[in-house]
mmCIF file of C-alpha atoms in Angstrom:
data_model
loop_
_atom_site.group_PDB
_atom_site.id
_atom_site.type_symbol
_atom_site.label_atom_id
_atom_site.label_comp_id
_atom_site.label_asym_id
_atom_site.label_seq_id
_atom_site.Cartn_x
_atom_site.Cartn_y
_atom_site.Cartn_z
ATOM 1 C CA GLU A 138 0.245 0.263 0.055
ATOM 2 C CA THR A 139 1.174 3.382 -1.076
ATOM 3 C CA GLY A 140 -1.225 5.364 0.608
ATOM 4 C CA VAL A 141 -2.235 7.008 -2.902
ATOM 5 C CA THR A 142 -5.490 6.405 -3.899
ATOM 6 C CA GLN A 143 -7.801 6.884 -7.115
ATOM 7 C CA SER A 144 -11.320 6.788 -8.111
ATOM 8 C CA PRO A 145 -12.757 5.026 -10.118
ATOM 9 C CA THR A 146 -10.796 1.968 -10.832
ATOM 10 C CA HIS A 147 -12.651 1.374 -14.268
ATOM 11 C CA LEU A 148 -14.492 3.263 -16.336
ATOM 12 C CA ILE A 149 -16.165 3.379 -19.831
ATOM 13 C CA LYS A 150 -17.015 6.231 -21.609
ATOM 14 C CA THR A 151 -18.062 7.334 -24.815
ATOM 15 C CA ARG A 152 -15.852 9.296 -27.429
ATOM 16 C CA GLY A 153 -16.522 12.776 -27.465
ATOM 17 C CA GLN A 154 -17.537 12.831 -23.527
ATOM 18 C CA GLN A 155 -15.522 14.388 -20.900
ATOM 19 C CA VAL A 156 -14.108 12.342 -17.739
ATOM 20 C CA THR A 157 -12.707 13.349 -14.228
ATOM 21 C CA LEU A 158 -10.446 10.708 -12.612
ATOM 22 C CA ARG A 159 -9.553 11.706 -8.940
ATOM 23 C CA CYS A 160 -6.458 11.107 -6.694
ATOM 24 C CA SER A 161 -6.047 11.549 -2.651
ATOM 25 C CA SER A 162 -1.982 11.799 -2.298
ATOM 26 C CA GLN A 163 -0.035 10.070 0.479
ATOM 27 C CA SER A 164 -0.522 11.961 3.842
ATOM 28 C CA GLY A 165 2.326 15.055 3.931
ATOM 29 C CA HIS A 166 3.135 14.816 0.263
ATOM 30 C CA ASN A 167 2.883 18.080 -1.790
ATOM 31 C CA THR A 168 3.230 17.195 -5.322
ATOM 32 C CA VAL A 169 1.262 15.170 -7.355
ATOM 33 C CA SER A 170 1.732 13.838 -10.988
ATOM 34 C CA TRP A 171 -0.626 12.310 -13.642
ATOM 35 C CA TYR A 172 0.607 9.656 -15.891
ATOM 36 C CA GLN A 173 -0.782 7.699 -19.161
ATOM 37 C CA GLN A 174 -0.158 4.132 -19.789
ATOM 38 C CA ALA A 175 -1.371 1.799 -23.173
ATOM 39 C CA LEU A 176 -1.249 -1.588 -23.377
ATOM 40 C CA GLY A 177 2.231 -2.792 -23.256
ATOM 41 C CA GLN A 178 4.008 0.590 -22.619
ATOM 42 C CA GLY A 179 5.532 2.472 -19.937
ATOM 43 C CA PRO A 180 3.919 5.305 -18.314
ATOM 44 C CA GLN A 181 3.813 8.370 -19.946
ATOM 45 C CA PHE A 182 4.147 12.010 -17.940
ATOM 46 C CA ILE A 183 0.884 13.681 -18.574
ATOM 47 C CA PHE A 184 1.866 16.973 -15.967
ATOM 48 C CA GLN A 185 2.693 17.684 -12.161
ATOM 49 C CA TYR A 186 1.199 20.117 -9.751
ATOM 50 C CA TYR A 187 2.889 21.563 -6.834
ATOM 51 C CA ARG A 188 1.118 23.844 -4.295
ATOM 52 C CA GLU A 189 -1.734 24.020 -6.540
ATOM 53 C CA GLU A 190 -0.082 24.981 -9.770
ATOM 54 C CA GLU A 191 0.844 23.358 -12.853
ATOM 55 C CA ASN A 192 4.918 22.839 -13.007
ATOM 56 C CA GLY A 193 5.428 20.663 -16.004
ATOM 57 C CA ARG A 194 4.155 19.048 -18.450
ATOM 58 C CA GLY A 195 4.532 16.235 -20.723
ATOM 59 C CA ASN A 196 3.439 16.377 -24.562
ATOM 60 C CA PHE A 197 -0.248 16.125 -24.269
ATOM 61 C CA PRO A 198 -2.778 18.488 -25.679
ATOM 62 C CA PRO A 199 -4.818 20.903 -23.589
ATOM 63 C CA ARG A 200 -7.729 19.297 -23.517
ATOM 64 C CA PHE A 201 -6.173 17.145 -20.748
ATOM 65 C CA SER A 202 -6.346 19.197 -17.661
ATOM 66 C CA GLY A 203 -5.577 18.946 -14.176
ATOM 67 C CA LEU A 204 -6.236 20.765 -10.627
ATOM 68 C CA GLN A 205 -4.554 20.170 -7.258
ATOM 69 C CA PHE A 206 -6.730 21.017 -4.069
ATOM 70 C CA PRO A 207 -5.305 22.867 -0.557
ATOM 71 C CA ASN A 208 -5.372 19.267 0.740
ATOM 72 C CA TYR A 209 -3.323 17.881 -2.234
ATOM 73 C CA SER A 210 -5.776 15.849 -3.823
ATOM 74 C CA SER A 211 -5.945 16.235 -7.487
ATOM 75 C CA GLU A 212 -8.463 15.750 -10.384
ATOM 76 C CA LEU A 213 -7.428 14.751 -13.985
ATOM 77 C CA ASN A 214 -9.889 15.863 -16.757
ATOM 78 C CA VAL A 215 -10.106 14.722 -20.511
ATOM 79 C CA ASN A 216 -12.285 16.784 -22.265
ATOM 80 C CA ALA A 217 -13.445 15.386 -26.244
ATOM 81 C CA LEU A 218 -12.349 11.872 -25.583
ATOM 82 C CA GLU A 219 -10.408 10.084 -28.330
ATOM 83 C CA LEU A 220 -10.535 6.063 -28.524
ATOM 84 C CA ASP A 221 -6.922 6.555 -28.091
ATOM 85 C CA ASP A 222 -7.277 8.072 -24.727
ATOM 86 C CA SER A 223 -8.218 4.448 -23.610
ATOM 87 C CA ALA A 224 -5.342 3.673 -21.216
ATOM 88 C CA LEU A 225 -4.611 2.759 -17.197
ATOM 89 C CA TYR A 226 -3.878 6.495 -15.962
ATOM 90 C CA LEU A 227 -1.898 6.467 -12.885
ATOM 91 C CA CYS A 228 -1.544 9.332 -10.140
ATOM 92 C CA ALA A 229 1.759 9.702 -8.349
ATOM 93 C CA SER A 230 2.856 11.889 -5.145
ATOM 94 C CA SER A 231 6.046 12.906 -3.722
ATOM 95 C CA LEU A 232 7.156 15.463 -1.346
ATOM 96 C CA TRP A 233 9.416 18.168 -2.551
ATOM 97 C CA ARG A 234 11.250 20.091 0.037
ATOM 98 C CA SER A 235 14.408 21.733 0.718
ATOM 99 C CA GLY A 236 14.933 22.156 -3.369
ATOM 100 C CA ARG A 237 14.393 18.170 -4.073
ATOM 101 C CA GLY A 238 11.835 15.372 -4.472
ATOM 102 C CA THR A 239 11.693 12.140 -2.926
ATOM 103 C CA GLU A 240 10.719 8.851 -5.062
ATOM 104 C CA ALA A 241 7.125 9.005 -6.371
ATOM 105 C CA PHE A 242 4.409 6.742 -4.882
ATOM 106 C CA PHE A 243 1.594 5.324 -7.249
ATOM 107 C CA GLY A 244 -1.895 4.415 -6.901
ATOM 108 C CA GLN A 245 -3.298 1.687 -8.080
ATOM 109 C CA GLY A 246 -4.688 3.516 -11.400
ATOM 110 C CA THR A 247 -8.051 4.149 -13.279
ATOM 111 C CA ARG A 248 -8.547 1.714 -15.960
ATOM 112 C CA LEU A 249 -10.324 4.092 -18.829
ATOM 113 C CA THR A 250 -11.932 2.692 -21.914
ATOM 114 C CA VAL A 251 -13.638 4.694 -24.606
ATOM 115 C CA VAL A 252 -15.817 3.138 -26.802
ATOM 116 C CA LEU B 104 16.352 13.962 -21.017
ATOM 117 C CA ALA B 105 18.711 10.605 -20.973
ATOM 118 C CA LYS B 106 17.404 7.905 -22.879
ATOM 119 C CA THR B 107 17.576 4.509 -21.192
ATOM 120 C CA THR B 108 18.291 1.003 -23.150
ATOM 121 C CA GLN B 109 17.158 -2.125 -21.469
ATOM 122 C CA PRO B 110 16.243 -5.829 -22.277
ATOM 123 C CA ILE B 111 12.874 -6.196 -23.754
ATOM 124 C CA SER B 112 12.207 -9.372 -21.400
ATOM 125 C CA MET B 113 14.495 -12.124 -19.231
ATOM 126 C CA ASP B 114 13.749 -15.524 -18.244
ATOM 127 C CA SER B 115 15.122 -16.649 -14.416
ATOM 128 C CA TYR B 116 14.194 -19.296 -12.129
ATOM 129 C CA GLU B 117 12.904 -19.915 -8.159
ATOM 130 C CA GLY B 118 16.218 -19.157 -6.150
ATOM 131 C CA GLN B 119 18.556 -17.514 -8.638
ATOM 132 C CA GLU B 120 20.079 -13.918 -9.011
ATOM 133 C CA VAL B 121 18.874 -11.713 -11.580
ATOM 134 C CA ASN B 122 20.924 -8.727 -13.490
ATOM 135 C CA ILE B 123 19.018 -6.550 -15.556
ATOM 136 C CA THR B 124 21.605 -3.944 -17.111
ATOM 137 C CA CYS B 125 20.476 -0.305 -18.447
ATOM 138 C CA SER B 126 22.118 1.747 -20.671
ATOM 139 C CA HIS B 127 22.106 5.500 -20.213
ATOM 140 C CA ASN B 128 24.839 6.938 -22.085
ATOM 141 C CA ASN B 129 23.739 10.569 -22.168
ATOM 142 C CA ILE B 130 23.247 10.565 -18.491
ATOM 143 C CA ALA B 131 24.109 14.272 -16.993
ATOM 144 C CA THR B 132 26.389 15.261 -13.888
ATOM 145 C CA ASN B 133 23.022 15.732 -11.721
ATOM 146 C CA ASP B 134 21.399 12.650 -12.884
ATOM 147 C CA TYR B 135 20.341 9.699 -10.415
ATOM 148 C CA ILE B 136 19.148 6.511 -11.477
ATOM 149 C CA THR B 137 16.117 4.843 -10.475
ATOM 150 C CA TRP B 138 14.523 1.533 -10.644
ATOM 151 C CA TYR B 139 10.471 0.691 -10.447
ATOM 152 C CA GLN B 140 8.763 -2.429 -10.663
ATOM 153 C CA GLN B 141 5.257 -2.858 -12.176
ATOM 154 C CA PHE B 142 2.636 -5.876 -11.573
ATOM 155 C CA PRO B 143 -0.176 -5.913 -14.179
ATOM 156 C CA SER B 144 -2.744 -3.397 -13.483
ATOM 157 C CA GLN B 145 -0.856 -1.852 -10.754
ATOM 158 C CA GLY B 146 1.451 1.816 -10.270
ATOM 159 C CA PRO B 147 4.925 1.427 -10.810
ATOM 160 C CA ARG B 148 6.634 0.615 -7.249
ATOM 161 C CA PHE B 149 10.105 2.063 -6.630
ATOM 162 C CA ILE B 150 12.592 -0.528 -5.414
ATOM 163 C CA ILE B 151 15.798 1.667 -5.731
ATOM 164 C CA GLN B 152 18.068 4.657 -6.491
ATOM 165 C CA GLY B 153 21.673 5.623 -6.714
ATOM 166 C CA TYR B 154 23.948 8.163 -8.035
ATOM 167 C CA LYS B 155 27.139 6.148 -8.274
ATOM 168 C CA THR B 156 29.025 2.937 -6.832
ATOM 169 C CA LYS B 157 26.628 0.711 -5.130
ATOM 170 C CA VAL B 158 23.405 0.825 -3.460
ATOM 171 C CA THR B 159 21.624 -1.603 -1.524
ATOM 172 C CA ASN B 160 18.385 -1.969 0.361
ATOM 173 C CA GLU B 161 16.265 -4.787 1.628
ATOM 174 C CA VAL B 162 14.882 -6.019 -1.587
ATOM 175 C CA ALA B 163 17.893 -5.278 -4.582
ATOM 176 C CA SER B 164 21.463 -3.674 -5.292
ATOM 177 C CA LEU B 165 22.312 -1.401 -7.889
ATOM 178 C CA PHE B 166 25.492 -1.171 -9.097
ATOM 179 C CA ILE B 167 26.661 2.133 -10.838
ATOM 180 C CA PRO B 168 30.157 2.068 -12.738
ATOM 181 C CA ALA B 169 32.256 5.065 -12.629
ATOM 182 C CA ASP B 170 31.461 6.616 -15.945
ATOM 183 C CA ARG B 171 27.555 6.139 -14.857
ATOM 184 C CA LYS B 172 26.769 5.498 -18.289
ATOM 185 C CA SER B 173 25.249 1.829 -17.273
ATOM 186 C CA SER B 174 23.568 0.216 -14.477
ATOM 187 C CA THR B 175 22.631 -3.050 -12.884
ATOM 188 C CA LEU B 176 19.799 -3.832 -10.929
ATOM 189 C CA SER B 177 20.951 -6.961 -9.127
ATOM 190 C CA LEU B 178 17.734 -9.151 -7.345
ATOM 191 C CA PRO B 179 19.080 -11.872 -5.262
ATOM 192 C CA ARG B 180 17.383 -14.920 -4.989
ATOM 193 C CA VAL B 181 14.422 -14.397 -6.944
ATOM 194 C CA SER B 182 10.880 -15.864 -6.806
ATOM 195 C CA LEU B 183 7.542 -16.446 -8.889
ATOM 196 C CA SER B 184 6.614 -12.964 -7.341
ATOM 197 C CA ASP B 185 8.884 -11.093 -8.610
ATOM 198 C CA THR B 186 7.957 -11.627 -11.883
ATOM 199 C CA ALA B 187 6.991 -7.962 -13.067
ATOM 200 C CA VAL B 188 8.136 -5.048 -15.567
ATOM 201 C CA TYR B 189 11.250 -3.222 -14.547
ATOM 202 C CA TYR B 190 11.841 0.016 -15.396
ATOM 203 C CA CYS B 191 15.012 2.172 -15.506
ATOM 204 C CA LEU B 192 15.094 5.512 -15.096
ATOM 205 C CA VAL B 193 17.265 8.550 -15.447
ATOM 206 C CA GLY B 194 16.609 11.651 -14.274
ATOM 207 C CA ASP B 195 17.377 14.836 -11.522
ATOM 208 C CA PRO B 196 15.812 14.704 -8.391
ATOM 209 C CA VAL B 197 15.957 18.339 -7.889
ATOM 210 C CA THR B 198 14.466 20.038 -11.004
ATOM 211 C CA GLY B 199 12.280 17.142 -11.709
ATOM 212 C CA GLY B 200 11.086 17.015 -8.141
ATOM 213 C CA GLY B 201 11.044 13.567 -7.948
ATOM 214 C CA ASN B 202 8.169 13.168 -10.218
ATOM 215 C CA LYS B 203 8.465 13.997 -13.820
ATOM 216 C CA LEU B 204 9.741 10.410 -14.624
ATOM 217 C CA THR B 205 10.206 9.176 -17.969
ATOM 218 C CA PHE B 206 9.900 5.785 -18.553
ATOM 219 C CA GLY B 207 10.894 3.399 -21.255
ATOM 220 C CA THR B 208 8.806 0.158 -22.053
ATOM 221 C CA GLY B 209 11.067 -1.622 -19.261
ATOM 222 C CA THR B 210 12.244 -5.238 -18.992
ATOM 223 C CA GLN B 211 9.423 -8.002 -18.367
ATOM 224 C CA LEU B 212 11.305 -10.436 -16.117
ATOM 225 C CA LYS B 213 9.460 -13.472 -15.730
ATOM 226 C CA VAL B 214 10.229 -16.396 -13.284
ATOM 227 C CA GLU B 215 9.489 -19.786 -13.308
ATOM 228 C CA LEU B 216 9.822 -22.794 -10.764
#
């Protein structure tokens, strides 16, 4: 158990719809990142939030957006879903302190299927 | 970001030592080397991190030569439960905040009886 929880665990959406995925960070962690993992591939970095602001983004279009709340929980929103958005979405939290980050702790992921 | 190269798959038997080597020729001065383990339909799990020489914890050892252009993850006496994908990552935990990770395709380790 990493202390990082994600909801829901599984989700089926229709192409064109919007989806919101949620993540509760490990207690004491102030940084959260989201990753997309397609079948048979390694996780791909989407973006990172630190103190409620985005401070890093991977090669993903603007229809992927996020939020980090004061309690350090987070949401990933995806608009205008496409079939290729079907993947395991992973949330990871870490502690950024004194100019250095600790290792990332991942949740179990949300399996999104777009039909 | 430094690119890593590791074998796509490896097979082993229970009780053996497994060594997975990762190549990272363009590693930067501030980069650390981190290994993660991932089981199907689960998030990756941190195994070990190092900068140079040798690091050991309760589950693995990490060997890094002086030129740091490669690293070897050593798993002693593997069991069936060690069957998983192992990822080698290279990055700066300061600028990256420990969380902007670049994963490759990893090494699928299969342990048999």
